[in-house]
Amino acid sequence: MVDKARRNFYRKENAFKGIAFVSTLTSILAVVVICLFIFSRGLPTIKEIGIKNFILGAKWAPNANPAKFGIFPFILSSFYVTLGAVLLGVPTGIFTAVFMAKYCPKKLHSTFTAGINLMAGIPSIIYGFFGLTVVVPVIAKAINKNGLTMLAAIIILAIMILPTVISLSQAAINSVEKSYYEGAMALGATKERSIFTVVLPAAKSGIISAVILGMGRAIGETMAVILVAGGQPRMPNGLFKGVRTLTMNIALEMGYAADLHREALIATGAVLFIFILIINIIFVISKRRRIKE
């Protein structure tokens, strides 16, 4: 009976290992297939158009004669919108994480946590509708012009990255040894000074990871940005002008694109994919540094 029970135990354990291995292999295979599709279609197109003309080209005119496929305005727009969202959303997220970790009353903590988690689950199209009906009219009234601007996109993306920044920053703050905070308080530092000069520096690796993941969310967002950014295929020219990001360009034109135009959009996706890979590599490096510390 003992031997039979042991055999059943090992059989179940091996079955679980097999399922876990297949699941892991499927995930890796999915990433490999996506990479092969994007780069096998995108890189030859970039070579055909010309790396300089494609990456650094300032004009996107697929219907012109000859057609022009320069995505530099979209790269700049993506960079500016992402940077603006990070500059606006990250400080707000970190201060919120500090409040949740050190100041929030226990009775309200679960309610606020549920609200933050709910923000993470709201579809991006809902954020886009909120921006279109609330943020865009406010900007239009303030500048007396069209409110579909870079600023509207920055505000919406800043709101969208908040759950990521708050959750990961709060986890990083909570992972800091309590003795750091208690020691600073024992030496006569105020609560605020203890938090901002001792706890936050000790949690910097986790906070940096939160910022990097927030950037990844912002640079890859499509639907919300489409509704509020204006979508003009031109060089970005200030916060109160419309812009078009890399993701917007693909989503707006893929439905009717054909031939080289369609391949150029896939190549745009390859460039975006490279940016996302770079962000993820930075995240992995920062995570390893955090583990070593």
PDB file of C-alpha atoms in Angstrom:
ATOM      1  CA  MET A   1       0.000   0.000   0.000  1.00  0.00           C
ATOM      2  CA  VAL A   2       2.861   2.341   0.879  1.00  0.00           C
ATOM      3  CA  ASP A   3       4.657   1.630  -2.405  1.00  0.00           C
ATOM      4  CA  LYS A   4       1.445   2.174  -4.387  1.00  0.00           C
ATOM      5  CA  ALA A   5       0.775   5.495  -2.655  1.00  0.00           C
ATOM      6  CA  ARG A   6       4.369   6.557  -3.327  1.00  0.00           C
ATOM      7  CA  ARG A   7       4.090   5.630  -7.006  1.00  0.00           C
ATOM      8  CA  ASN A   8       0.856   7.621  -7.287  1.00  0.00           C
ATOM      9  CA  PHE A   9       2.538  10.579  -5.616  1.00  0.00           C
ATOM     10  CA  TYR A  10       5.506  10.542  -8.008  1.00  0.00           C
ATOM     11  CA  ARG A  11       3.174   9.992 -10.974  1.00  0.00           C
ATOM     12  CA  LYS A  12       1.189  13.103 -10.057  1.00  0.00           C
ATOM     13  CA  GLU A  13       4.383  15.082  -9.456  1.00  0.00           C
ATOM     14  CA  ASN A  14       5.812  14.099 -12.842  1.00  0.00           C
ATOM     15  CA  ALA A  15       2.506  14.922 -14.524  1.00  0.00           C
ATOM     16  CA  PHE A  16       2.567  18.381 -12.948  1.00  0.00           C
ATOM     17  CA  LYS A  17       6.176  18.900 -14.076  1.00  0.00           C
ATOM     18  CA  GLY A  18       5.164  17.877 -17.593  1.00  0.00           C
ATOM     19  CA  ILE A  19       2.224  20.313 -17.657  1.00  0.00           C
ATOM     20  CA  ALA A  20       4.423  23.130 -16.310  1.00  0.00           C
ATOM     21  CA  PHE A  21       7.114  22.367 -18.898  1.00  0.00           C
ATOM     22  CA  VAL A  22       4.616  22.349 -21.778  1.00  0.00           C
ATOM     23  CA  SER A  23       3.088  25.623 -20.565  1.00  0.00           C
ATOM     24  CA  THR A  24       6.512  27.257 -20.364  1.00  0.00           C
ATOM     25  CA  LEU A  25       7.482  25.917 -23.784  1.00  0.00           C
ATOM     26  CA  THR A  26       4.217  27.228 -25.268  1.00  0.00           C
ATOM     27  CA  SER A  27       4.855  30.709 -23.884  1.00  0.00           C
ATOM     28  CA  ILE A  28       8.402  30.771 -25.247  1.00  0.00           C
ATOM     29  CA  LEU A  29       7.242  29.402 -28.591  1.00  0.00           C
ATOM     30  CA  ALA A  30       4.569  32.103 -28.863  1.00  0.00           C
ATOM     31  CA  VAL A  31       7.188  34.825 -28.354  1.00  0.00           C
ATOM     32  CA  VAL A  32       9.512  33.206 -30.893  1.00  0.00           C
ATOM     33  CA  VAL A  33       6.740  32.931 -33.498  1.00  0.00           C
ATOM     34  CA  ILE A  34       5.789  36.585 -32.994  1.00  0.00           C
ATOM     35  CA  CYS A  35       9.426  37.648 -33.349  1.00  0.00           C
ATOM     36  CA  LEU A  36       9.866  35.570 -36.506  1.00  0.00           C
ATOM     37  CA  PHE A  37       6.711  36.994 -38.071  1.00  0.00           C
ATOM     38  CA  ILE A  38       7.473  40.619 -37.224  1.00  0.00           C
ATOM     39  CA  PHE A  39      11.145  40.595 -38.175  1.00  0.00           C
ATOM     40  CA  SER A  40      10.862  38.315 -41.227  1.00  0.00           C
ATOM     41  CA  ARG A  41       8.313  40.756 -42.692  1.00  0.00           C
ATOM     42  CA  GLY A  42       9.629  43.995 -41.227  1.00  0.00           C
ATOM     43  CA  LEU A  43      13.383  43.868 -41.759  1.00  0.00           C
ATOM     44  CA  PRO A  44      13.253  43.206 -45.547  1.00  0.00           C
ATOM     45  CA  THR A  45      10.802  46.111 -45.881  1.00  0.00           C
ATOM     46  CA  ILE A  46      13.115  48.428 -43.950  1.00  0.00           C
ATOM     47  CA  LYS A  47      15.962  47.339 -46.228  1.00  0.00           C
ATOM     48  CA  GLU A  48      13.831  47.968 -49.323  1.00  0.00           C
ATOM     49  CA  ILE A  49      12.771  51.445 -48.206  1.00  0.00           C
ATOM     50  CA  GLY A  50      16.183  52.220 -46.769  1.00  0.00           C
ATOM     51  CA  ILE A  51      17.047  52.368 -43.076  1.00  0.00           C
ATOM     52  CA  LYS A  52      17.782  56.094 -43.223  1.00  0.00           C
ATOM     53  CA  ASN A  53      14.634  56.905 -45.204  1.00  0.00           C
ATOM     54  CA  PHE A  54      12.474  54.751 -42.935  1.00  0.00           C
ATOM     55  CA  ILE A  55      13.853  55.474 -39.471  1.00  0.00           C
ATOM     56  CA  LEU A  56      14.924  59.087 -40.009  1.00  0.00           C
ATOM     57  CA  GLY A  57      12.463  60.065 -42.724  1.00  0.00           C
ATOM     58  CA  ALA A  58      10.361  63.072 -41.726  1.00  0.00           C
ATOM     59  CA  LYS A  59       7.402  62.464 -44.045  1.00  0.00           C
ATOM     60  CA  TRP A  60       4.790  59.708 -44.125  1.00  0.00           C
ATOM     61  CA  ALA A  61       2.873  59.808 -47.413  1.00  0.00           C
ATOM     62  CA  PRO A  62       1.999  56.271 -48.593  1.00  0.00           C
ATOM     63  CA  ASN A  63      -0.283  57.561 -51.386  1.00  0.00           C
ATOM     64  CA  ALA A  64       2.225  60.018 -52.837  1.00  0.00           C
ATOM     65  CA  ASN A  65       4.186  59.386 -56.016  1.00  0.00           C
ATOM     66  CA  PRO A  66       6.770  58.310 -55.053  1.00  0.00           C
ATOM     67  CA  ALA A  67       5.463  57.051 -51.711  1.00  0.00           C
ATOM     68  CA  LYS A  68       7.287  58.152 -48.578  1.00  0.00           C
ATOM     69  CA  PHE A  69       7.495  56.019 -45.442  1.00  0.00           C
ATOM     70  CA  GLY A  70       9.367  58.044 -42.848  1.00  0.00           C
ATOM     71  CA  ILE A  71       8.450  57.151 -39.258  1.00  0.00           C
ATOM     72  CA  PHE A  72      10.731  59.581 -37.420  1.00  0.00           C
ATOM     73  CA  PRO A  73       7.787  61.872 -36.481  1.00  0.00           C
ATOM     74  CA  PHE A  74       6.011  58.873 -34.941  1.00  0.00           C
ATOM     75  CA  ILE A  75       9.122  57.823 -33.025  1.00  0.00           C
ATOM     76  CA  LEU A  76       9.513  61.328 -31.617  1.00  0.00           C
ATOM     77  CA  SER A  77       5.807  61.536 -30.775  1.00  0.00           C
ATOM     78  CA  SER A  78       5.937  58.176 -28.974  1.00  0.00           C
ATOM     79  CA  PHE A  79       9.003  59.324 -27.054  1.00  0.00           C
ATOM     80  CA  TYR A  80       7.520  62.676 -26.039  1.00  0.00           C
ATOM     81  CA  VAL A  81       4.147  61.238 -25.048  1.00  0.00           C
ATOM     82  CA  THR A  82       5.775  58.438 -23.022  1.00  0.00           C
ATOM     83  CA  LEU A  83       8.222  60.844 -21.358  1.00  0.00           C
ATOM     84  CA  GLY A  84       5.412  63.244 -20.477  1.00  0.00           C
ATOM     85  CA  ALA A  85       3.297  60.425 -19.036  1.00  0.00           C
ATOM     86  CA  VAL A  86       6.237  59.238 -16.929  1.00  0.00           C
ATOM     87  CA  LEU A  87       7.046  62.747 -15.669  1.00  0.00           C
ATOM     88  CA  LEU A  88       3.408  63.285 -14.703  1.00  0.00           C
ATOM     89  CA  GLY A  89       2.400  59.804 -13.570  1.00  0.00           C
ATOM     90  CA  VAL A  90       5.500  58.505 -11.769  1.00  0.00           C
ATOM     91  CA  PRO A  91       5.726  61.170  -9.004  1.00  0.00           C
ATOM     92  CA  THR A  92       1.977  60.837  -8.413  1.00  0.00           C
ATOM     93  CA  GLY A  93       2.276  57.054  -8.284  1.00  0.00           C
ATOM     94  CA  ILE A  94       5.250  57.092  -5.902  1.00  0.00           C
ATOM     95  CA  PHE A  95       3.603  59.550  -3.512  1.00  0.00           C
ATOM     96  CA  THR A  96       0.457  57.419  -3.573  1.00  0.00           C
ATOM     97  CA  ALA A  97       2.544  54.305  -2.848  1.00  0.00           C
ATOM     98  CA  VAL A  98       4.174  56.090   0.108  1.00  0.00           C
ATOM     99  CA  PHE A  99       0.744  57.040   1.430  1.00  0.00           C
ATOM    100  CA  MET A 100      -0.568  53.491   1.023  1.00  0.00           C
ATOM    101  CA  ALA A 101       2.479  51.959   2.715  1.00  0.00           C
ATOM    102  CA  LYS A 102       3.055  54.417   5.570  1.00  0.00           C
ATOM    103  CA  TYR A 103       0.089  56.719   6.108  1.00  0.00           C
ATOM    104  CA  CYS A 104      -3.124  55.049   4.966  1.00  0.00           C
ATOM    105  CA  PRO A 105      -5.519  54.090   7.815  1.00  0.00           C
ATOM    106  CA  LYS A 106      -6.114  50.349   8.023  1.00  0.00           C
ATOM    107  CA  LYS A 107      -9.866  50.815   7.583  1.00  0.00           C
ATOM    108  CA  LEU A 108      -9.344  52.520   4.221  1.00  0.00           C
ATOM    109  CA  HIS A 109      -6.381  50.473   2.983  1.00  0.00           C
ATOM    110  CA  SER A 110      -8.404  47.624   1.492  1.00  0.00           C
ATOM    111  CA  THR A 111     -10.827  50.059  -0.171  1.00  0.00           C
ATOM    112  CA  PHE A 112      -8.028  52.091  -1.757  1.00  0.00           C
ATOM    113  CA  THR A 113      -6.221  48.917  -2.835  1.00  0.00           C
ATOM    114  CA  ALA A 114      -9.385  47.654  -4.516  1.00  0.00           C
ATOM    115  CA  GLY A 115      -9.736  50.990  -6.310  1.00  0.00           C
ATOM    116  CA  ILE A 116      -6.156  50.833  -7.589  1.00  0.00           C
ATOM    117  CA  ASN A 117      -6.657  47.255  -8.779  1.00  0.00           C
ATOM    118  CA  LEU A 118      -9.874  48.323 -10.491  1.00  0.00           C
ATOM    119  CA  MET A 119      -7.966  51.034 -12.361  1.00  0.00           C
ATOM    120  CA  ALA A 120      -5.608  48.359 -13.683  1.00  0.00           C
ATOM    121  CA  GLY A 121      -8.563  46.364 -15.027  1.00  0.00           C
ATOM    122  CA  ILE A 122     -10.364  49.187 -16.818  1.00  0.00           C
ATOM    123  CA  PRO A 123     -10.141  48.721 -20.630  1.00  0.00           C
ATOM    124  CA  SER A 124      -8.025  51.295 -22.423  1.00  0.00           C
ATOM    125  CA  ILE A 125     -10.960  52.315 -24.613  1.00  0.00           C
ATOM    126  CA  ILE A 126     -12.775  53.509 -21.464  1.00  0.00           C
ATOM    127  CA  TYR A 127      -9.810  55.698 -20.588  1.00  0.00           C
ATOM    128  CA  GLY A 128      -9.959  56.988 -24.147  1.00  0.00           C
ATOM    129  CA  PHE A 129     -13.649  57.868 -23.843  1.00  0.00           C
ATOM    130  CA  PHE A 130     -12.940  59.621 -20.537  1.00  0.00           C
ATOM    131  CA  GLY A 131     -10.191  61.639 -22.201  1.00  0.00           C
ATOM    132  CA  LEU A 132     -12.384  62.473 -25.190  1.00  0.00           C
ATOM    133  CA  THR A 133     -15.362  63.630 -23.138  1.00  0.00           C
ATOM    134  CA  VAL A 134     -13.594  65.234 -20.145  1.00  0.00           C
ATOM    135  CA  VAL A 135      -9.908  66.005 -20.751  1.00  0.00           C
ATOM    136  CA  VAL A 136     -10.118  67.119 -24.396  1.00  0.00           C
ATOM    137  CA  PRO A 137     -12.968  69.659 -23.821  1.00  0.00           C
ATOM    138  CA  VAL A 138     -11.116  71.147 -20.829  1.00  0.00           C
ATOM    139  CA  ILE A 139      -7.952  71.604 -22.906  1.00  0.00           C
ATOM    140  CA  ALA A 140      -9.960  72.997 -25.841  1.00  0.00           C
ATOM    141  CA  LYS A 141     -11.589  75.561 -23.564  1.00  0.00           C
ATOM    142  CA  ALA A 142      -8.250  76.514 -22.012  1.00  0.00           C
ATOM    143  CA  ILE A 143      -6.385  77.069 -25.296  1.00  0.00           C
ATOM    144  CA  ASN A 144      -9.410  78.067 -27.394  1.00  0.00           C
ATOM    145  CA  LYS A 145      -8.452  75.499 -30.044  1.00  0.00           C
ATOM    146  CA  ASN A 146      -8.886  71.833 -30.808  1.00  0.00           C
ATOM    147  CA  GLY A 147      -8.291  69.811 -27.649  1.00  0.00           C
ATOM    148  CA  LEU A 148      -7.014  66.695 -29.458  1.00  0.00           C
ATOM    149  CA  THR A 149      -3.407  67.294 -28.487  1.00  0.00           C
ATOM    150  CA  MET A 150      -0.227  65.750 -27.183  1.00  0.00           C
ATOM    151  CA  LEU A 151      -1.111  67.056 -23.722  1.00  0.00           C
ATOM    152  CA  ALA A 152      -4.379  65.117 -23.700  1.00  0.00           C
ATOM    153  CA  ALA A 153      -2.521  61.919 -24.597  1.00  0.00           C
ATOM    154  CA  ILE A 154       0.058  62.553 -21.850  1.00  0.00           C
ATOM    155  CA  ILE A 155      -2.636  63.074 -19.200  1.00  0.00           C
ATOM    156  CA  ILE A 156      -4.534  59.910 -20.154  1.00  0.00           C
ATOM    157  CA  LEU A 157      -1.385  57.776 -20.283  1.00  0.00           C
ATOM    158  CA  ALA A 158      -0.227  59.193 -16.943  1.00  0.00           C
ATOM    159  CA  ILE A 159      -3.520  58.033 -15.418  1.00  0.00           C
ATOM    160  CA  MET A 160      -3.210  54.621 -17.087  1.00  0.00           C
ATOM    161  CA  ILE A 161       0.279  53.875 -15.742  1.00  0.00           C
ATOM    162  CA  LEU A 162      -0.677  54.803 -12.167  1.00  0.00           C
ATOM    163  CA  PRO A 163      -1.801  51.277 -11.088  1.00  0.00           C
ATOM    164  CA  THR A 164       1.481  49.743 -12.269  1.00  0.00           C
ATOM    165  CA  VAL A 165       3.638  52.383 -10.613  1.00  0.00           C
ATOM    166  CA  ILE A 166       1.637  52.393  -7.375  1.00  0.00           C
ATOM    167  CA  SER A 167       1.457  48.611  -6.935  1.00  0.00           C
ATOM    168  CA  LEU A 168       5.115  47.878  -7.673  1.00  0.00           C
ATOM    169  CA  SER A 169       6.404  50.898  -5.739  1.00  0.00           C
ATOM    170  CA  GLN A 170       4.290  49.967  -2.730  1.00  0.00           C
ATOM    171  CA  ALA A 171       5.606  46.398  -2.865  1.00  0.00           C
ATOM    172  CA  ALA A 172       9.167  47.728  -3.036  1.00  0.00           C
ATOM    173  CA  ILE A 173       8.590  50.039  -0.058  1.00  0.00           C
ATOM    174  CA  ASN A 174       7.006  47.251   1.995  1.00  0.00           C
ATOM    175  CA  SER A 175       9.951  44.952   1.236  1.00  0.00           C
ATOM    176  CA  VAL A 176      12.428  47.323   2.916  1.00  0.00           C
ATOM    177  CA  GLU A 177      13.526  46.095   6.340  1.00  0.00           C
ATOM    178  CA  LYS A 178      11.535  47.811   9.085  1.00  0.00           C
ATOM    179  CA  SER A 179      14.758  48.320  11.014  1.00  0.00           C
ATOM    180  CA  TYR A 180      15.824  50.951   8.457  1.00  0.00           C
ATOM    181  CA  TYR A 181      12.780  53.074   9.180  1.00  0.00           C
ATOM    182  CA  GLU A 182      12.809  52.429  12.915  1.00  0.00           C
ATOM    183  CA  GLY A 183      16.526  53.194  13.126  1.00  0.00           C
ATOM    184  CA  ALA A 184      16.092  56.529  11.394  1.00  0.00           C
ATOM    185  CA  MET A 185      13.223  57.404  13.724  1.00  0.00           C
ATOM    186  CA  ALA A 186      15.313  56.400  16.740  1.00  0.00           C
ATOM    187  CA  LEU A 187      18.079  58.767  15.618  1.00  0.00           C
ATOM    188  CA  GLY A 188      15.632  61.659  15.748  1.00  0.00           C
ATOM    189  CA  ALA A 189      14.553  61.928  12.111  1.00  0.00           C
ATOM    190  CA  THR A 190      10.973  62.886  11.374  1.00  0.00           C
ATOM    191  CA  LYS A 191       8.635  60.369   9.761  1.00  0.00           C
ATOM    192  CA  GLU A 192       8.808  62.165   6.401  1.00  0.00           C
ATOM    193  CA  ARG A 193      12.607  62.388   6.520  1.00  0.00           C
ATOM    194  CA  SER A 194      12.905  58.711   7.455  1.00  0.00           C
ATOM    195  CA  ILE A 195      10.739  57.735   4.502  1.00  0.00           C
ATOM    196  CA  PHE A 196      12.306  59.955   1.851  1.00  0.00           C
ATOM    197  CA  THR A 197      15.961  59.692   2.891  1.00  0.00           C
ATOM    198  CA  VAL A 198      16.106  56.085   4.097  1.00  0.00           C
ATOM    199  CA  VAL A 199      13.178  53.939   2.938  1.00  0.00           C
ATOM    200  CA  LEU A 200      12.794  55.204  -0.637  1.00  0.00           C
ATOM    201  CA  PRO A 201      16.541  54.997  -1.446  1.00  0.00           C
ATOM    202  CA  ALA A 202      16.518  51.430  -0.107  1.00  0.00           C
ATOM    203  CA  ALA A 203      13.557  50.633  -2.371  1.00  0.00           C
ATOM    204  CA  LYS A 204      14.974  52.381  -5.452  1.00  0.00           C
ATOM    205  CA  SER A 205      15.521  49.195  -7.488  1.00  0.00           C
ATOM    206  CA  GLY A 206      11.875  48.191  -7.164  1.00  0.00           C
ATOM    207  CA  ILE A 207      10.725  51.732  -7.894  1.00  0.00           C
ATOM    208  CA  ILE A 208      12.916  51.867 -10.999  1.00  0.00           C
ATOM    209  CA  SER A 209      11.327  48.596 -12.132  1.00  0.00           C
ATOM    210  CA  ALA A 210       7.898  50.175 -11.641  1.00  0.00           C
ATOM    211  CA  VAL A 211       8.916  53.157 -13.767  1.00  0.00           C
ATOM    212  CA  ILE A 212      10.265  50.920 -16.540  1.00  0.00           C
ATOM    213  CA  LEU A 213       7.084  48.825 -16.667  1.00  0.00           C
ATOM    214  CA  GLY A 214       5.030  52.014 -16.668  1.00  0.00           C
ATOM    215  CA  MET A 215       7.021  53.200 -19.680  1.00  0.00           C
ATOM    216  CA  GLY A 216       6.317  49.906 -21.425  1.00  0.00           C
ATOM    217  CA  ARG A 217       2.588  50.337 -20.797  1.00  0.00           C
ATOM    218  CA  ALA A 218       2.647  53.909 -22.068  1.00  0.00           C
ATOM    219  CA  ILE A 219       4.657  53.350 -25.237  1.00  0.00           C
ATOM    220  CA  GLY A 220       2.512  50.380 -26.279  1.00  0.00           C
ATOM    221  CA  GLU A 221      -0.891  51.971 -25.684  1.00  0.00           C
ATOM    222  CA  THR A 222      -3.087  52.432 -28.756  1.00  0.00           C
ATOM    223  CA  MET A 223      -6.843  52.863 -28.386  1.00  0.00           C
ATOM    224  CA  ALA A 224      -6.867  55.519 -25.685  1.00  0.00           C
ATOM    225  CA  VAL A 225      -4.245  57.570 -27.538  1.00  0.00           C
ATOM    226  CA  ILE A 226      -6.123  57.315 -30.838  1.00  0.00           C
ATOM    227  CA  LEU A 227      -9.156  59.005 -29.296  1.00  0.00           C
ATOM    228  CA  VAL A 228      -7.333  61.982 -27.768  1.00  0.00           C
ATOM    229  CA  ALA A 229      -4.056  62.671 -29.623  1.00  0.00           C
ATOM    230  CA  GLY A 230      -5.408  63.996 -32.930  1.00  0.00           C
ATOM    231  CA  GLY A 231      -3.528  61.589 -35.198  1.00  0.00           C
ATOM    232  CA  GLN A 232      -1.792  64.088 -37.519  1.00  0.00           C
ATOM    233  CA  PRO A 233       1.156  62.396 -39.321  1.00  0.00           C
ATOM    234  CA  ARG A 234       3.629  65.228 -38.763  1.00  0.00           C
ATOM    235  CA  MET A 235       6.549  66.198 -36.592  1.00  0.00           C
ATOM    236  CA  PRO A 236       5.482  66.947 -32.991  1.00  0.00           C
ATOM    237  CA  ASN A 237       5.253  70.703 -32.531  1.00  0.00           C
ATOM    238  CA  GLY A 238       4.298  71.415 -28.933  1.00  0.00           C
ATOM    239  CA  LEU A 239       1.954  70.158 -26.232  1.00  0.00           C
ATOM    240  CA  PHE A 240      -1.090  71.810 -27.801  1.00  0.00           C
ATOM    241  CA  LYS A 241      -0.711  70.214 -31.244  1.00  0.00           C
ATOM    242  CA  GLY A 242      -1.971  66.862 -32.447  1.00  0.00           C
ATOM    243  CA  VAL A 243       0.468  63.965 -32.794  1.00  0.00           C
ATOM    244  CA  ARG A 244       0.567  60.403 -34.080  1.00  0.00           C
ATOM    245  CA  THR A 245       2.495  57.675 -32.260  1.00  0.00           C
ATOM    246  CA  LEU A 246       3.871  54.420 -33.684  1.00  0.00           C
ATOM    247  CA  THR A 247       0.955  52.375 -32.365  1.00  0.00           C
ATOM    248  CA  MET A 248      -1.577  54.901 -33.659  1.00  0.00           C
ATOM    249  CA  ASN A 249      -0.090  54.814 -37.129  1.00  0.00           C
ATOM    250  CA  ILE A 250      -0.400  51.045 -37.334  1.00  0.00           C
ATOM    251  CA  ALA A 251      -3.963  50.954 -35.995  1.00  0.00           C
ATOM    252  CA  LEU A 252      -5.244  53.830 -38.132  1.00  0.00           C
ATOM    253  CA  GLU A 253      -3.933  52.593 -41.471  1.00  0.00           C
ATOM    254  CA  MET A 254      -3.668  48.796 -41.292  1.00  0.00           C
ATOM    255  CA  GLY A 255      -7.345  48.360 -42.209  1.00  0.00           C
ATOM    256  CA  TYR A 256      -6.922  49.710 -45.742  1.00  0.00           C
ATOM    257  CA  ALA A 257      -3.177  49.362 -46.384  1.00  0.00           C
ATOM    258  CA  ALA A 258      -1.881  47.138 -49.166  1.00  0.00           C
ATOM    259  CA  ASP A 259       1.408  46.081 -50.755  1.00  0.00           C
ATOM    260  CA  LEU A 260       4.407  48.136 -49.617  1.00  0.00           C
ATOM    261  CA  HIS A 261       2.203  50.339 -47.442  1.00  0.00           C
ATOM    262  CA  ARG A 262       1.072  47.307 -45.445  1.00  0.00           C
ATOM    263  CA  GLU A 263       4.612  45.973 -45.180  1.00  0.00           C
ATOM    264  CA  ALA A 264       5.798  49.385 -43.970  1.00  0.00           C
ATOM    265  CA  LEU A 265       3.242  49.235 -41.169  1.00  0.00           C
ATOM    266  CA  ILE A 266       4.523  45.797 -40.181  1.00  0.00           C
ATOM    267  CA  ALA A 267       8.038  47.243 -40.227  1.00  0.00           C
ATOM    268  CA  THR A 268       6.779  50.001 -37.928  1.00  0.00           C
ATOM    269  CA  GLY A 269       5.602  47.254 -35.598  1.00  0.00           C
ATOM    270  CA  ALA A 270       9.101  45.736 -35.736  1.00  0.00           C
ATOM    271  CA  VAL A 271      10.624  49.057 -34.634  1.00  0.00           C
ATOM    272  CA  LEU A 272       8.084  49.319 -31.811  1.00  0.00           C
ATOM    273  CA  PHE A 273       8.798  45.718 -30.830  1.00  0.00           C
ATOM    274  CA  ILE A 274      12.518  46.532 -30.572  1.00  0.00           C
ATOM    275  CA  PHE A 275      11.723  49.438 -28.251  1.00  0.00           C
ATOM    276  CA  ILE A 276       9.583  47.155 -26.066  1.00  0.00           C
ATOM    277  CA  LEU A 277      12.365  44.541 -25.974  1.00  0.00           C
ATOM    278  CA  ILE A 278      14.865  47.187 -24.867  1.00  0.00           C
ATOM    279  CA  ILE A 279      12.527  48.302 -22.076  1.00  0.00           C
ATOM    280  CA  ASN A 280      12.035  44.683 -20.941  1.00  0.00           C
ATOM    281  CA  ILE A 281      15.789  44.025 -20.989  1.00  0.00           C
ATOM    282  CA  ILE A 282      16.330  47.097 -18.811  1.00  0.00           C
ATOM    283  CA  PHE A 283      13.620  45.807 -16.462  1.00  0.00           C
ATOM    284  CA  VAL A 284      15.288  42.373 -16.182  1.00  0.00           C
ATOM    285  CA  ILE A 285      18.680  43.965 -15.494  1.00  0.00           C
ATOM    286  CA  SER A 286      17.238  46.232 -12.805  1.00  0.00           C
ATOM    287  CA  LYS A 287      15.428  43.255 -11.248  1.00  0.00           C
ATOM    288  CA  ARG A 288      18.661  41.244 -11.091  1.00  0.00           C
ATOM    289  CA  ARG A 289      20.414  44.165  -9.460  1.00  0.00           C
ATOM    290  CA  ARG A 290      17.613  44.338  -6.914  1.00  0.00           C
ATOM    291  CA  ILE A 291      18.020  40.633  -6.097  1.00  0.00           C
ATOM    292  CA  LYS A 292      21.783  41.036  -5.679  1.00  0.00           C
ATOM    293  CA  GLU A 293      21.273  43.998  -3.345  1.00  0.00           C
TER     294      GLU A 293
END
